[in-house]
Amino acid sequence: MGQVSASSSIVVAADPQRTLAAIGDYETIRPRILSSHYRDYKVVEGGNGAGTVVEWTLQATEKRSRNVRATVTVADSVLTERDANSTMVNTWTVTPDGTGSKVTVETTWKGAGGISGIFEGIFAPLGLKKIQAEVLGNLSRELA
């Protein structure tokens, strides 16, 4: 099993504090910025920042979906979503960038072994980066 990861970044027109608050708003903002790849999104506990628990189904491809139950932690300018159903971790990092902020989202998980793991390591990040780019673009519009 190898580590698989996908990372995407965008610069948004909001200061880091406002940006991190928006990323951590799972009740109002998060549902508005998710792409159509996300289904059955719901807040289970909390709803804002650390301690929040959220569930969704990520329809990565026509045939491949993942049921996620993520618990949120926040440390400084980093928000982390850890999936209780798998090894998947989403890490959102916000840093100052001029008058705005740079947002980077990285998704990592332990991939399959063998030949299927090789294909997963090559193709899964490509698809996931497209999903990340759409969500980040929606976040940028939300903060404009």
Short mmCIF file of C-alpha atoms in Angstrom, two decimals:
data_model
loop_
_atom_site.label_atom_id
_atom_site.label_comp_id
_atom_site.label_asym_id
_atom_site.label_seq_id
_atom_site.Cartn_x
_atom_site.Cartn_y
_atom_site.Cartn_z
CA MET A 1 0.00 0.00 0.00
CA GLY A 2 1.48 3.31 -1.06
CA GLN A 3 0.52 6.78 -0.01
CA VAL A 4 -1.65 8.52 -2.62
CA SER A 5 -2.13 12.27 -2.59
CA ALA A 6 -3.63 15.12 -4.57
CA SER A 7 -3.11 18.81 -3.87
CA SER A 8 -4.55 22.00 -5.36
CA SER A 9 -4.21 25.70 -4.50
CA ILE A 10 -5.90 29.00 -5.24
CA VAL A 11 -5.47 32.61 -4.16
CA VAL A 12 -8.68 34.18 -2.83
CA ALA A 13 -9.62 37.82 -2.21
CA ALA A 14 -10.12 37.50 1.55
CA ASP A 15 -7.79 37.69 4.53
CA PRO A 16 -6.63 34.42 6.13
CA GLN A 17 -8.93 34.70 9.16
CA ARG A 18 -12.07 35.15 7.04
CA THR A 19 -10.92 32.44 4.64
CA LEU A 20 -10.29 29.87 7.37
CA ALA A 21 -13.64 30.73 8.97
CA ALA A 22 -15.38 30.14 5.62
CA ILE A 23 -13.65 26.79 5.11
CA GLY A 24 -14.69 25.74 8.61
CA ASP A 25 -18.34 26.79 8.18
CA TYR A 26 -19.86 23.38 7.49
CA GLU A 27 -23.47 24.52 7.94
CA THR A 28 -23.73 27.44 5.54
CA ILE A 29 -20.71 27.90 3.28
CA ARG A 30 -19.47 24.34 2.76
CA PRO A 31 -22.70 23.08 1.17
CA ARG A 32 -22.58 26.03 -1.27
CA ILE A 33 -19.00 25.39 -2.43
CA LEU A 34 -19.13 21.60 -2.88
CA SER A 35 -19.10 20.30 -6.44
CA SER A 36 -21.69 17.93 -7.87
CA HIS A 37 -19.37 15.04 -6.95
CA TYR A 38 -20.60 15.34 -3.34
CA ARG A 39 -23.90 13.70 -2.36
CA ASP A 40 -25.82 13.20 0.88
CA TYR A 41 -23.89 15.94 2.70
CA LYS A 42 -24.93 16.46 6.32
CA VAL A 43 -23.56 17.91 9.53
CA VAL A 44 -23.68 15.28 12.29
CA GLU A 45 -22.18 17.30 15.16
CA GLY A 46 -21.16 20.92 15.60
CA GLY A 47 -21.08 22.72 12.30
CA ASN A 48 -18.38 25.30 12.72
CA GLY A 49 -14.67 24.53 13.03
CA ALA A 50 -13.00 22.10 15.40
CA GLY A 51 -15.12 19.25 16.69
CA THR A 52 -17.46 19.26 13.73
CA VAL A 53 -18.41 15.87 12.32
CA VAL A 54 -19.74 15.76 8.75
CA GLU A 55 -20.78 13.01 6.38
CA TRP A 56 -20.93 12.89 2.61
CA THR A 57 -20.58 10.54 -0.32
CA LEU A 58 -17.85 11.49 -2.78
CA GLN A 59 -18.72 10.22 -6.26
CA ALA A 60 -15.19 10.30 -7.67
CA THR A 61 -16.11 8.50 -10.90
CA GLU A 62 -19.24 6.99 -12.37
CA LYS A 63 -18.48 3.67 -10.66
CA ARG A 64 -16.40 4.70 -7.67
CA SER A 65 -17.78 6.41 -4.58
CA ARG A 66 -16.57 6.82 -1.02
CA ASN A 67 -18.71 7.31 2.09
CA VAL A 68 -16.94 9.80 4.32
CA ARG A 69 -17.48 10.59 8.01
CA ALA A 70 -15.00 13.35 8.75
CA THR A 71 -14.02 14.79 12.10
CA VAL A 72 -12.57 18.31 11.98
CA THR A 73 -9.56 19.64 13.87
CA VAL A 74 -8.05 23.12 13.57
CA ALA A 75 -4.51 24.16 14.47
CA ASP A 76 -3.42 27.70 13.63
CA SER A 77 -4.10 28.15 9.90
CA VAL A 78 -4.64 24.45 9.15
CA LEU A 79 -8.02 22.71 9.13
CA THR A 80 -7.93 18.90 8.96
CA GLU A 81 -10.75 16.50 8.10
CA ARG A 82 -10.04 12.85 9.08
CA ASP A 83 -12.31 10.16 7.67
CA ALA A 84 -13.42 7.55 10.22
CA ASN A 85 -14.25 5.11 7.40
CA SER A 86 -10.83 5.07 5.72
CA THR A 87 -7.30 6.46 5.84
CA MET A 88 -8.34 9.58 3.90
CA VAL A 89 -7.31 12.95 5.30
CA ASN A 90 -8.14 16.37 3.81
CA THR A 91 -5.83 19.15 4.94
CA TRP A 92 -6.79 22.78 4.23
CA THR A 93 -3.92 25.26 4.72
CA VAL A 94 -4.45 29.03 4.57
CA THR A 95 -1.52 31.46 4.26
CA PRO A 96 -1.34 35.21 3.60
CA ASP A 97 -0.85 36.20 -0.04
CA GLY A 98 -0.73 39.94 -0.68
CA THR A 99 -4.12 41.36 0.30
CA GLY A 100 -5.72 37.92 0.11
CA SER A 101 -4.96 34.34 1.06
CA LYS A 102 -3.56 31.25 -0.57
CA VAL A 103 -5.66 28.15 0.10
CA THR A 104 -4.16 24.70 -0.43
CA VAL A 105 -6.19 21.54 -0.02
CA GLU A 106 -4.36 18.22 0.08
CA THR A 107 -6.05 14.84 0.19
CA THR A 108 -4.04 11.77 1.18
CA TRP A 109 -4.87 8.11 1.74
CA LYS A 110 -3.23 4.70 1.72
CA GLY A 111 -3.74 3.24 -1.72
CA ALA A 112 -4.32 -0.31 -2.81
CA GLY A 113 -1.44 -2.72 -3.27
CA GLY A 114 -0.28 -4.45 -6.43
CA ILE A 115 -1.10 -3.42 -9.97
CA SER A 116 -4.39 -1.77 -8.99
CA GLY A 117 -2.42 0.40 -6.56
CA ILE A 118 -0.17 1.56 -9.38
CA PHE A 119 -3.18 2.65 -11.43
CA GLU A 120 -4.79 4.25 -8.38
CA GLY A 121 -1.61 6.22 -7.68
CA ILE A 122 -1.56 7.54 -11.24
CA PHE A 123 -5.21 8.19 -12.05
CA ALA A 124 -6.96 8.94 -8.75
CA PRO A 125 -4.97 12.14 -8.09
CA LEU A 126 -5.80 13.48 -11.56
CA GLY A 127 -9.54 13.10 -10.99
CA LEU A 128 -9.36 14.38 -7.44
CA LYS A 129 -7.43 17.50 -8.50
CA LYS A 130 -10.31 18.38 -10.86
CA ILE A 131 -12.78 18.05 -7.99
CA GLN A 132 -10.52 20.10 -5.69
CA ALA A 133 -10.16 22.82 -8.34
CA GLU A 134 -13.94 23.11 -8.67
CA VAL A 135 -14.43 23.37 -4.90
CA LEU A 136 -11.63 25.95 -4.59
CA GLY A 137 -13.10 27.97 -7.46
CA ASN A 138 -16.47 27.95 -5.70
CA LEU A 139 -14.76 29.07 -2.47
CA SER A 140 -13.08 31.93 -4.31
CA ARG A 141 -16.42 33.11 -5.71
CA GLU A 142 -18.02 32.79 -2.26
CA LEU A 143 -15.33 35.04 -0.75
CA ALA A 144 -15.24 37.61 -3.59
#
